[in-house]
Amino acid sequence: MRRGGVRRVGAAERAGASVRSRLGRRAVSLFGLLAGCGTLPPGAGPLPVRNQHPAQLLAAHPDPVPAQVLPGGVALLRFDNAYTSLWLISDNGPTRNSLFLDGETWRTALDLRVGLGQGLELEAELPFGYASGGFLDSFVIGWHDLFGFPDQGRRDNERDAFAVEADRLGEAALSVEPHRFQIADTPLGLRARLLGDDTAALAVRAVVELPTGDEEAGFGNGGVDVAVGLVGDVRVGDLSLFAHGHHTFVHTSAPARRAGLALRDVTAVGAGGILQVAPWLSLLLQTQWETSVLRDLAIARAANEQWLLWAGFRVACSEHTFLELALGEDIGAYVSPDFTLWASFGGQVGGTQGNAERRLP
């Protein structure tokens, strides 16, 4: 309110200014705390994310990693979590083939990378899974309405229900058991740097996945998978660019064999970038395309290639630890999952810290 050209500030406005001032001071304090918490560990690389489609999880998947291997005696340990919303319903009436993906899954894993020296690095993961009807259906429907995304019939079905099953000729080739926390198949890998220096590198890798998951419950395929691939990266100032590709020879699970369905091998390629905006903060954007293991189900939507986009950040929590948060979205037509929330906490064991993140993507 103005009187005689003088603006009088009321109590409410003073209170609002005080709140904004406190929030501003807290934001500055938080920024200062983060800026002083250290630098990101060396060789953290891309987000080690993967497609959370229940059928694709049956195949071994070398998660994205940097081509730069860790030095001998240095390890990177992570606690990874991916929470996924699934939705895809399709059938082929004349053949009695169908695919139902309605539910939410949580995959959590201890992920270990160890430098062996001589340009070699060992990779190991201990994964677990859990499936349920979840709680996000109403949120997802509202999200789709807000941005005009296709609903694909989701609102016409029961909210927060669970049905994850692929049928061939009326028999289940894949069925995921809900409400049970259980181990999945366990991958072990080895990566060898072929050439390069601190700014560019190329590496070859191989992964063997052991059948530790329950194939009848949909958390494994009952056999050994083998995957081979290449990883490359290059550093341009504060930007790291990377690309990777692999082919997986997939074992067919007992339920799929009983239904007369062969799980097909998977070919995957991906690329992305990491922008280091501060010694303690990196922004990540990456994408991956892969073929479907269900190409023989004779349903177009089941055979579609999977194409996902991930965006997130990595922030240092201390001189040796970091936190990652990211969101993954499907960007192909009529595929699943709808989206995946990613959270990981990790850290370096052994070696030196300093500014190694500036040298290694």
mmCIF file of C-alpha atoms in Angstrom:
data_model
loop_
_atom_site.group_PDB
_atom_site.id
_atom_site.type_symbol
_atom_site.label_atom_id
_atom_site.label_comp_id
_atom_site.label_asym_id
_atom_site.label_seq_id
_atom_site.Cartn_x
_atom_site.Cartn_y
_atom_site.Cartn_z
ATOM 1 C CA MET A 1 0.000 0.000 0.000
ATOM 2 C CA ARG A 2 1.286 3.488 -0.872
ATOM 3 C CA ARG A 3 0.532 6.760 1.004
ATOM 4 C CA GLY A 4 2.113 10.037 -0.054
ATOM 5 C CA GLY A 5 4.564 8.200 -2.309
ATOM 6 C CA VAL A 6 5.881 6.114 0.593
ATOM 7 C CA ARG A 7 5.379 2.359 0.422
ATOM 8 C CA ARG A 8 4.414 0.876 3.785
ATOM 9 C CA VAL A 9 5.306 -2.777 4.296
ATOM 10 C CA GLY A 10 2.697 -4.786 6.150
ATOM 11 C CA ALA A 11 3.344 -7.520 8.696
ATOM 12 C CA ALA A 12 2.411 -10.308 6.267
ATOM 13 C CA GLU A 13 4.812 -8.993 3.653
ATOM 14 C CA ARG A 14 7.583 -8.665 6.232
ATOM 15 C CA ALA A 15 6.928 -12.245 7.325
ATOM 16 C CA GLY A 16 7.089 -13.431 3.705
ATOM 17 C CA ALA A 17 10.362 -11.615 3.166
ATOM 18 C CA SER A 18 11.742 -13.173 6.337
ATOM 19 C CA VAL A 19 10.792 -16.666 5.159
ATOM 20 C CA ARG A 20 12.367 -16.067 1.744
ATOM 21 C CA SER A 21 15.499 -14.784 3.420
ATOM 22 C CA ARG A 22 15.757 -17.867 5.640
ATOM 23 C CA LEU A 23 15.213 -20.173 2.678
ATOM 24 C CA GLY A 24 17.857 -18.299 0.728
ATOM 25 C CA ARG A 25 20.357 -18.612 3.570
ATOM 26 C CA ARG A 26 19.623 -22.315 3.899
ATOM 27 C CA ALA A 27 20.056 -22.847 0.151
ATOM 28 C CA VAL A 28 23.396 -21.044 0.282
ATOM 29 C CA SER A 29 24.424 -23.090 3.314
ATOM 30 C CA LEU A 30 23.427 -26.342 1.554
ATOM 31 C CA PHE A 31 25.388 -25.328 -1.544
ATOM 32 C CA GLY A 32 28.396 -24.550 0.600
ATOM 33 C CA LEU A 33 28.067 -27.873 2.437
ATOM 34 C CA LEU A 34 27.941 -29.821 -0.832
ATOM 35 C CA ALA A 35 30.752 -27.814 -2.380
ATOM 36 C CA GLY A 36 32.944 -28.661 0.583
ATOM 37 C CA CYS A 37 32.090 -32.355 0.826
ATOM 38 C CA GLY A 38 34.826 -33.584 -1.500
ATOM 39 C CA THR A 39 35.214 -34.787 -5.070
ATOM 40 C CA LEU A 40 33.590 -37.645 -6.905
ATOM 41 C CA PRO A 41 35.479 -40.964 -6.872
ATOM 42 C CA PRO A 42 37.501 -41.932 -9.940
ATOM 43 C CA GLY A 43 36.010 -44.057 -12.646
ATOM 44 C CA ALA A 44 32.393 -43.919 -11.437
ATOM 45 C CA GLY A 45 31.352 -43.729 -15.086
ATOM 46 C CA PRO A 46 27.800 -44.017 -16.481
ATOM 47 C CA LEU A 47 24.774 -44.976 -14.422
ATOM 48 C CA PRO A 48 24.870 -48.814 -14.291
ATOM 49 C CA VAL A 49 21.176 -49.011 -15.189
ATOM 50 C CA ARG A 50 19.307 -51.578 -17.244
ATOM 51 C CA ASN A 51 15.883 -52.337 -18.651
ATOM 52 C CA GLN A 52 13.597 -53.546 -15.835
ATOM 53 C CA HIS A 53 11.173 -55.384 -18.170
ATOM 54 C CA PRO A 54 10.648 -58.763 -16.394
ATOM 55 C CA ALA A 55 11.470 -60.760 -19.535
ATOM 56 C CA GLN A 56 14.581 -58.684 -20.288
ATOM 57 C CA LEU A 57 15.774 -59.263 -16.727
ATOM 58 C CA LEU A 58 16.067 -62.964 -17.589
ATOM 59 C CA ALA A 59 19.018 -62.189 -19.879
ATOM 60 C CA ALA A 60 22.524 -61.296 -18.723
ATOM 61 C CA HIS A 61 23.118 -57.582 -19.128
ATOM 62 C CA PRO A 62 26.532 -55.908 -18.890
ATOM 63 C CA ASP A 63 25.493 -52.636 -17.263
ATOM 64 C CA PRO A 64 27.111 -49.435 -18.614
ATOM 65 C CA VAL A 65 30.607 -48.872 -17.242
ATOM 66 C CA PRO A 66 33.572 -46.709 -18.272
ATOM 67 C CA ALA A 67 36.208 -48.056 -20.655
ATOM 68 C CA GLN A 68 38.804 -46.771 -18.188
ATOM 69 C CA VAL A 69 39.434 -49.598 -15.724
ATOM 70 C CA LEU A 70 40.158 -49.042 -12.046
ATOM 71 C CA PRO A 71 43.819 -49.185 -10.979
ATOM 72 C CA GLY A 72 45.040 -52.347 -9.302
ATOM 73 C CA GLY A 73 43.973 -52.580 -5.666
ATOM 74 C CA VAL A 74 41.160 -50.015 -6.054
ATOM 75 C CA ALA A 75 37.509 -51.073 -5.668
ATOM 76 C CA LEU A 76 34.177 -49.344 -6.255
ATOM 77 C CA LEU A 77 31.274 -50.690 -4.189
ATOM 78 C CA ARG A 78 27.657 -49.652 -4.831
ATOM 79 C CA PHE A 79 24.200 -50.309 -3.373
ATOM 80 C CA ASP A 80 21.852 -49.958 -6.360
ATOM 81 C CA ASN A 81 18.052 -49.695 -6.354
ATOM 82 C CA ALA A 82 15.621 -49.551 -9.282
ATOM 83 C CA TYR A 83 11.868 -49.192 -8.694
ATOM 84 C CA THR A 84 9.750 -49.712 -11.810
ATOM 85 C CA SER A 85 6.141 -49.242 -12.869
ATOM 86 C CA LEU A 86 4.998 -51.779 -15.478
ATOM 87 C CA TRP A 87 2.069 -51.502 -17.855
ATOM 88 C CA LEU A 88 1.518 -53.345 -21.131
ATOM 89 C CA ILE A 89 -1.397 -55.587 -22.088
ATOM 90 C CA SER A 90 -1.536 -57.286 -25.461
ATOM 91 C CA ASP A 91 -2.742 -60.530 -26.971
ATOM 92 C CA ASN A 92 -3.095 -62.412 -30.210
ATOM 93 C CA GLY A 93 -6.494 -64.072 -30.039
ATOM 94 C CA PRO A 94 -6.105 -66.605 -32.857
ATOM 95 C CA THR A 95 -2.883 -68.023 -31.358
ATOM 96 C CA ARG A 96 -3.936 -67.659 -27.697
ATOM 97 C CA ASN A 97 -0.705 -65.791 -27.020
ATOM 98 C CA SER A 98 -0.787 -62.932 -24.508
ATOM 99 C CA LEU A 99 1.416 -60.586 -22.504
ATOM 100 C CA PHE A 100 0.291 -58.920 -19.270
ATOM 101 C CA LEU A 101 2.592 -56.490 -17.480
ATOM 102 C CA ASP A 102 0.724 -54.719 -14.697
ATOM 103 C CA GLY A 103 2.550 -54.095 -11.449
ATOM 104 C CA GLU A 104 5.609 -52.610 -9.831
ATOM 105 C CA THR A 105 8.992 -54.194 -9.240
ATOM 106 C CA TRP A 106 11.976 -53.372 -7.069
ATOM 107 C CA ARG A 107 15.426 -54.650 -7.993
ATOM 108 C CA THR A 108 18.224 -54.056 -5.521
ATOM 109 C CA ALA A 109 21.836 -55.163 -5.806
ATOM 110 C CA LEU A 110 25.293 -54.957 -4.308
ATOM 111 C CA ASP A 111 27.591 -54.050 -7.191
ATOM 112 C CA LEU A 112 31.369 -54.440 -6.990
ATOM 113 C CA ARG A 113 34.147 -53.432 -9.406
ATOM 114 C CA VAL A 114 37.774 -54.248 -8.534
ATOM 115 C CA GLY A 115 40.895 -53.176 -10.410
ATOM 116 C CA LEU A 116 43.227 -56.138 -10.929
ATOM 117 C CA GLY A 117 46.111 -54.250 -12.516
ATOM 118 C CA GLN A 118 47.550 -54.756 -16.005
ATOM 119 C CA GLY A 119 44.465 -53.062 -17.499
ATOM 120 C CA LEU A 120 41.997 -55.599 -16.062
ATOM 121 C CA GLU A 121 38.901 -55.086 -13.905
ATOM 122 C CA LEU A 122 36.604 -57.618 -12.232
ATOM 123 C CA GLU A 123 32.843 -56.976 -12.088
ATOM 124 C CA ALA A 124 30.388 -58.745 -9.758
ATOM 125 C CA GLU A 125 26.798 -58.185 -8.679
ATOM 126 C CA LEU A 126 24.501 -59.743 -6.106
ATOM 127 C CA PRO A 127 20.914 -58.867 -7.156
ATOM 128 C CA PHE A 128 17.536 -59.366 -5.472
ATOM 129 C CA GLY A 129 14.005 -58.660 -6.653
ATOM 130 C CA TYR A 130 10.524 -58.007 -5.334
ATOM 131 C CA ALA A 131 7.239 -57.602 -7.226
ATOM 132 C CA SER A 132 3.799 -56.331 -6.189
ATOM 133 C CA GLY A 133 0.785 -54.337 -7.339
ATOM 134 C CA GLY A 134 2.449 -51.263 -5.874
ATOM 135 C CA PHE A 135 0.851 -47.875 -5.275
ATOM 136 C CA LEU A 136 1.670 -45.628 -8.251
ATOM 137 C CA ASP A 137 -1.165 -46.261 -10.729
ATOM 138 C CA SER A 138 -3.197 -43.163 -9.840
ATOM 139 C CA PHE A 139 -0.076 -41.006 -9.933
ATOM 140 C CA VAL A 140 0.953 -42.372 -13.352
ATOM 141 C CA ILE A 141 -2.520 -41.812 -14.809
ATOM 142 C CA GLY A 142 -2.484 -38.213 -13.561
ATOM 143 C CA TRP A 143 1.040 -37.727 -14.940
ATOM 144 C CA HIS A 144 -0.064 -38.977 -18.368
ATOM 145 C CA ASP A 145 -3.112 -36.700 -18.285
ATOM 146 C CA LEU A 146 -0.988 -33.685 -17.355
ATOM 147 C CA PHE A 147 1.400 -34.102 -20.291
ATOM 148 C CA GLY A 148 -0.991 -35.697 -22.773
ATOM 149 C CA PHE A 149 0.832 -39.028 -22.883
ATOM 150 C CA PRO A 150 -1.113 -42.041 -24.229
ATOM 151 C CA ASP A 151 -2.925 -43.961 -21.520
ATOM 152 C CA GLN A 152 -2.955 -47.321 -23.360
ATOM 153 C CA GLY A 153 -6.068 -48.389 -21.433
ATOM 154 C CA ARG A 154 -4.519 -48.151 -17.989
ATOM 155 C CA ARG A 155 -7.407 -46.237 -16.402
ATOM 156 C CA ASP A 156 -9.874 -48.912 -17.515
ATOM 157 C CA ASN A 157 -8.265 -51.579 -15.333
ATOM 158 C CA GLU A 158 -8.086 -52.128 -11.584
ATOM 159 C CA ARG A 159 -5.672 -49.800 -9.817
ATOM 160 C CA ASP A 160 -2.543 -51.213 -8.167
ATOM 161 C CA ALA A 161 -3.272 -54.765 -9.290
ATOM 162 C CA PHE A 162 -0.598 -57.300 -10.211
ATOM 163 C CA ALA A 163 -0.379 -59.534 -13.281
ATOM 164 C CA VAL A 164 2.987 -60.240 -14.920
ATOM 165 C CA GLU A 165 2.709 -63.156 -17.322
ATOM 166 C CA ALA A 166 3.556 -64.121 -20.900
ATOM 167 C CA ASP A 167 1.446 -66.980 -22.304
ATOM 168 C CA ARG A 168 1.945 -69.052 -25.444
ATOM 169 C CA LEU A 169 -0.962 -71.223 -26.596
ATOM 170 C CA GLY A 170 -2.560 -70.694 -23.200
ATOM 171 C CA GLU A 171 0.450 -71.863 -21.178
ATOM 172 C CA ALA A 172 2.609 -69.544 -19.084
ATOM 173 C CA ALA A 173 6.068 -69.064 -20.590
ATOM 174 C CA LEU A 174 6.930 -66.435 -17.962
ATOM 175 C CA SER A 175 5.193 -65.732 -14.684
ATOM 176 C CA VAL A 176 6.551 -63.493 -11.924
ATOM 177 C CA GLU A 177 5.668 -64.415 -8.353
ATOM 178 C CA PRO A 178 4.691 -61.358 -6.267
ATOM 179 C CA HIS A 179 5.209 -60.495 -2.596
ATOM 180 C CA ARG A 180 8.415 -62.482 -2.202
ATOM 181 C CA PHE A 181 11.894 -60.972 -1.852
ATOM 182 C CA GLN A 182 14.319 -63.310 -3.593
ATOM 183 C CA ILE A 183 17.685 -63.559 -5.261
ATOM 184 C CA ALA A 184 17.999 -63.148 -9.032
ATOM 185 C CA ASP A 185 20.597 -64.569 -11.412
ATOM 186 C CA THR A 186 24.123 -63.465 -10.489
ATOM 187 C CA PRO A 187 26.481 -61.904 -13.067
ATOM 188 C CA LEU A 188 30.289 -62.013 -12.972
ATOM 189 C CA GLY A 189 32.345 -60.101 -15.513
ATOM 190 C CA LEU A 190 35.834 -59.184 -16.634
ATOM 191 C CA ARG A 191 36.829 -56.069 -18.553
ATOM 192 C CA ALA A 192 40.161 -55.476 -20.314
ATOM 193 C CA ARG A 193 41.311 -52.098 -21.568
ATOM 194 C CA LEU A 194 42.518 -52.496 -25.145
ATOM 195 C CA LEU A 195 43.943 -49.049 -25.836
ATOM 196 C CA GLY A 196 43.750 -45.374 -24.903
ATOM 197 C CA ASP A 197 44.925 -42.867 -22.337
ATOM 198 C CA ASP A 198 43.311 -40.654 -19.690
ATOM 199 C CA THR A 199 41.185 -38.843 -22.300
ATOM 200 C CA ALA A 200 39.995 -41.730 -24.508
ATOM 201 C CA ALA A 201 39.856 -45.504 -24.146
ATOM 202 C CA LEU A 202 38.387 -48.704 -25.564
ATOM 203 C CA ALA A 203 37.752 -51.880 -23.583
ATOM 204 C CA VAL A 204 36.391 -55.358 -24.231
ATOM 205 C CA ARG A 205 34.280 -57.155 -21.655
ATOM 206 C CA ALA A 206 32.674 -60.524 -20.993
ATOM 207 C CA VAL A 207 29.953 -61.408 -18.492
ATOM 208 C CA VAL A 208 28.803 -64.820 -17.287
ATOM 209 C CA GLU A 209 25.479 -64.930 -15.417
ATOM 210 C CA LEU A 210 24.965 -67.793 -12.978
ATOM 211 C CA PRO A 211 21.492 -69.366 -12.472
ATOM 212 C CA THR A 212 20.916 -68.431 -8.828
ATOM 213 C CA GLY A 213 17.370 -67.095 -9.374
ATOM 214 C CA ASP A 214 14.151 -69.122 -9.254
ATOM 215 C CA GLU A 215 13.082 -69.700 -12.881
ATOM 216 C CA GLU A 216 9.601 -70.861 -11.874
ATOM 217 C CA ALA A 217 9.065 -67.597 -9.961
ATOM 218 C CA GLY A 218 10.318 -65.486 -12.886
ATOM 219 C CA PHE A 219 13.585 -64.326 -11.292
ATOM 220 C CA GLY A 220 15.975 -66.365 -13.433
ATOM 221 C CA ASN A 221 16.220 -68.550 -16.515
ATOM 222 C CA GLY A 222 17.740 -71.689 -14.990
ATOM 223 C CA GLY A 223 20.931 -71.668 -17.055
ATOM 224 C CA VAL A 224 24.182 -69.861 -17.714
ATOM 225 C CA ASP A 225 24.083 -66.774 -19.961
ATOM 226 C CA VAL A 226 27.158 -65.357 -21.661
ATOM 227 C CA ALA A 227 27.477 -61.744 -22.877
ATOM 228 C CA VAL A 228 30.343 -60.121 -24.779
ATOM 229 C CA GLY A 229 30.757 -56.482 -25.738
ATOM 230 C CA LEU A 230 32.801 -53.325 -26.205
ATOM 231 C CA VAL A 231 32.941 -50.078 -24.214
ATOM 232 C CA GLY A 232 34.436 -46.778 -25.345
ATOM 233 C CA ASP A 233 34.678 -43.292 -23.870
ATOM 234 C CA VAL A 234 36.304 -39.946 -24.557
ATOM 235 C CA ARG A 235 36.852 -36.834 -22.439
ATOM 236 C CA VAL A 236 36.367 -33.327 -23.837
ATOM 237 C CA GLY A 237 36.973 -30.755 -21.107
ATOM 238 C CA ASP A 238 34.346 -31.303 -18.408
ATOM 239 C CA LEU A 239 32.243 -33.516 -20.685
ATOM 240 C CA SER A 240 32.684 -37.302 -20.876
ATOM 241 C CA LEU A 241 31.044 -39.130 -23.778
ATOM 242 C CA PHE A 242 30.615 -42.900 -23.766
ATOM 243 C CA ALA A 243 29.175 -45.686 -25.894
ATOM 244 C CA HIS A 244 28.751 -49.405 -25.334
ATOM 245 C CA GLY A 245 27.315 -52.472 -27.018
ATOM 246 C CA HIS A 246 26.938 -56.152 -26.225
ATOM 247 C CA HIS A 247 25.341 -59.394 -27.354
ATOM 248 C CA THR A 248 23.912 -61.910 -24.873
ATOM 249 C CA PHE A 249 23.454 -65.615 -25.547
ATOM 250 C CA VAL A 250 20.311 -66.337 -23.524
ATOM 251 C CA HIS A 251 19.348 -69.658 -21.951
ATOM 252 C CA THR A 252 15.670 -70.615 -22.281
ATOM 253 C CA SER A 253 13.951 -71.165 -18.934
ATOM 254 C CA ALA A 254 11.953 -74.285 -18.078
ATOM 255 C CA PRO A 255 8.549 -72.496 -18.152
ATOM 256 C CA ALA A 256 9.327 -71.100 -21.619
ATOM 257 C CA ARG A 257 10.411 -74.535 -22.877
ATOM 258 C CA ARG A 258 7.208 -76.132 -21.582
ATOM 259 C CA ALA A 259 5.225 -73.523 -23.487
ATOM 260 C CA GLY A 260 7.260 -74.150 -26.637
ATOM 261 C CA LEU A 261 8.850 -70.686 -26.571
ATOM 262 C CA ALA A 262 12.535 -69.960 -27.110
ATOM 263 C CA LEU A 263 13.942 -66.929 -25.303
ATOM 264 C CA ARG A 264 15.878 -65.053 -27.982
ATOM 265 C CA ASP A 265 19.375 -63.644 -27.675
ATOM 266 C CA VAL A 266 19.622 -59.932 -26.908
ATOM 267 C CA THR A 267 21.660 -57.310 -28.758
ATOM 268 C CA ALA A 268 21.999 -53.910 -27.056
ATOM 269 C CA VAL A 269 23.696 -50.585 -27.787
ATOM 270 C CA GLY A 270 23.816 -47.408 -25.730
ATOM 271 C CA ALA A 271 25.441 -44.006 -25.462
ATOM 272 C CA GLY A 272 25.430 -40.947 -23.239
ATOM 273 C CA GLY A 273 27.334 -38.198 -21.542
ATOM 274 C CA ILE A 274 28.495 -37.029 -18.125
ATOM 275 C CA LEU A 275 28.908 -33.308 -17.496
ATOM 276 C CA GLN A 276 30.973 -32.410 -14.448
ATOM 277 C CA VAL A 277 29.564 -29.068 -13.320
ATOM 278 C CA ALA A 278 31.557 -29.024 -10.052
ATOM 279 C CA PRO A 279 34.147 -31.304 -8.426
ATOM 280 C CA TRP A 280 31.327 -32.717 -6.289
ATOM 281 C CA LEU A 281 28.524 -32.812 -8.887
ATOM 282 C CA SER A 282 28.000 -34.511 -12.257
ATOM 283 C CA LEU A 283 24.908 -34.543 -14.506
ATOM 284 C CA LEU A 284 24.209 -37.687 -16.519
ATOM 285 C CA LEU A 285 22.122 -38.392 -19.627
ATOM 286 C CA GLN A 286 22.157 -41.767 -21.366
ATOM 287 C CA THR A 287 20.051 -43.997 -23.572
ATOM 288 C CA GLN A 288 19.958 -47.677 -24.502
ATOM 289 C CA TRP A 289 18.257 -49.712 -27.235
ATOM 290 C CA GLU A 290 17.930 -53.490 -27.117
ATOM 291 C CA THR A 291 16.126 -56.355 -28.806
ATOM 292 C CA SER A 292 13.377 -58.320 -27.056
ATOM 293 C CA VAL A 293 13.809 -61.821 -25.671
ATOM 294 C CA LEU A 294 10.113 -62.425 -26.503
ATOM 295 C CA ARG A 295 10.426 -62.050 -30.285
ATOM 296 C CA ASP A 296 9.013 -65.571 -30.808
ATOM 297 C CA LEU A 297 5.801 -64.879 -28.882
ATOM 298 C CA ALA A 298 4.080 -63.748 -32.126
ATOM 299 C CA ILE A 299 2.780 -60.538 -30.548
ATOM 300 C CA ALA A 300 4.010 -57.310 -32.100
ATOM 301 C CA ARG A 301 4.165 -55.417 -28.807
ATOM 302 C CA ALA A 302 6.105 -58.229 -27.138
ATOM 303 C CA ALA A 303 8.599 -58.307 -30.018
ATOM 304 C CA ASN A 304 9.176 -54.531 -30.114
ATOM 305 C CA GLU A 305 12.692 -53.309 -29.447
ATOM 306 C CA GLN A 306 13.127 -51.647 -26.059
ATOM 307 C CA TRP A 307 14.418 -48.061 -26.029
ATOM 308 C CA LEU A 308 15.007 -46.215 -22.750
ATOM 309 C CA LEU A 309 16.262 -42.767 -21.741
ATOM 310 C CA TRP A 310 17.874 -41.995 -18.366
ATOM 311 C CA ALA A 311 18.570 -38.628 -16.761
ATOM 312 C CA GLY A 312 20.076 -38.029 -13.333
ATOM 313 C CA PHE A 313 22.910 -36.693 -11.241
ATOM 314 C CA ARG A 314 25.755 -37.880 -9.032
ATOM 315 C CA VAL A 315 26.812 -35.901 -5.957
ATOM 316 C CA ALA A 316 29.746 -36.511 -3.623
ATOM 317 C CA CYS A 317 28.774 -37.199 -0.008
ATOM 318 C CA SER A 318 32.337 -37.315 1.295
ATOM 319 C CA GLU A 319 35.857 -37.748 -0.014
ATOM 320 C CA HIS A 320 35.118 -41.379 -0.871
ATOM 321 C CA THR A 321 31.324 -41.753 -1.241
ATOM 322 C CA PHE A 322 28.597 -40.556 -3.601
ATOM 323 C CA LEU A 323 24.845 -40.613 -4.157
ATOM 324 C CA GLU A 324 23.030 -41.047 -7.492
ATOM 325 C CA LEU A 325 19.418 -40.268 -8.349
ATOM 326 C CA ALA A 326 17.889 -40.724 -11.805
ATOM 327 C CA LEU A 327 14.676 -41.300 -13.747
ATOM 328 C CA GLY A 328 14.341 -43.735 -16.640
ATOM 329 C CA GLU A 329 11.590 -43.432 -19.274
ATOM 330 C CA ASP A 330 10.613 -45.659 -22.177
ATOM 331 C CA ILE A 331 10.721 -43.712 -25.451
ATOM 332 C CA GLY A 332 9.510 -46.468 -27.767
ATOM 333 C CA ALA A 333 5.908 -47.181 -28.722
ATOM 334 C CA TYR A 334 3.967 -49.835 -26.789
ATOM 335 C CA VAL A 335 6.786 -51.127 -24.627
ATOM 336 C CA SER A 336 7.229 -51.449 -20.909
ATOM 337 C CA PRO A 337 8.340 -50.406 -18.283
ATOM 338 C CA ASP A 338 6.566 -47.067 -17.994
ATOM 339 C CA PHE A 339 9.318 -45.502 -15.899
ATOM 340 C CA THR A 340 12.010 -46.428 -13.392
ATOM 341 C CA LEU A 341 13.247 -44.542 -10.347
ATOM 342 C CA TRP A 342 16.954 -45.086 -9.696
ATOM 343 C CA ALA A 343 18.863 -44.501 -6.468
ATOM 344 C CA SER A 344 22.363 -45.665 -5.629
ATOM 345 C CA PHE A 345 24.889 -45.082 -2.895
ATOM 346 C CA GLY A 346 28.499 -46.019 -3.474
ATOM 347 C CA GLY A 347 32.094 -45.343 -2.712
ATOM 348 C CA GLN A 348 35.711 -46.052 -3.450
ATOM 349 C CA VAL A 349 37.873 -48.379 -1.396
ATOM 350 C CA GLY A 350 41.630 -48.033 -1.707
ATOM 351 C CA GLY A 351 43.658 -45.716 -3.930
ATOM 352 C CA THR A 352 43.769 -41.933 -3.792
ATOM 353 C CA GLN A 353 40.977 -39.441 -4.248
ATOM 354 C CA GLY A 354 41.943 -35.926 -5.344
ATOM 355 C CA ASN A 355 40.731 -34.804 -8.739
ATOM 356 C CA ALA A 356 40.639 -38.218 -10.437
ATOM 357 C CA GLU A 357 37.056 -37.625 -11.586
ATOM 358 C CA ARG A 358 38.401 -34.947 -13.900
ATOM 359 C CA ARG A 359 40.614 -37.512 -15.617
ATOM 360 C CA LEU A 360 38.317 -40.525 -15.763
ATOM 361 C CA PRO A 361 34.805 -40.398 -17.255
#
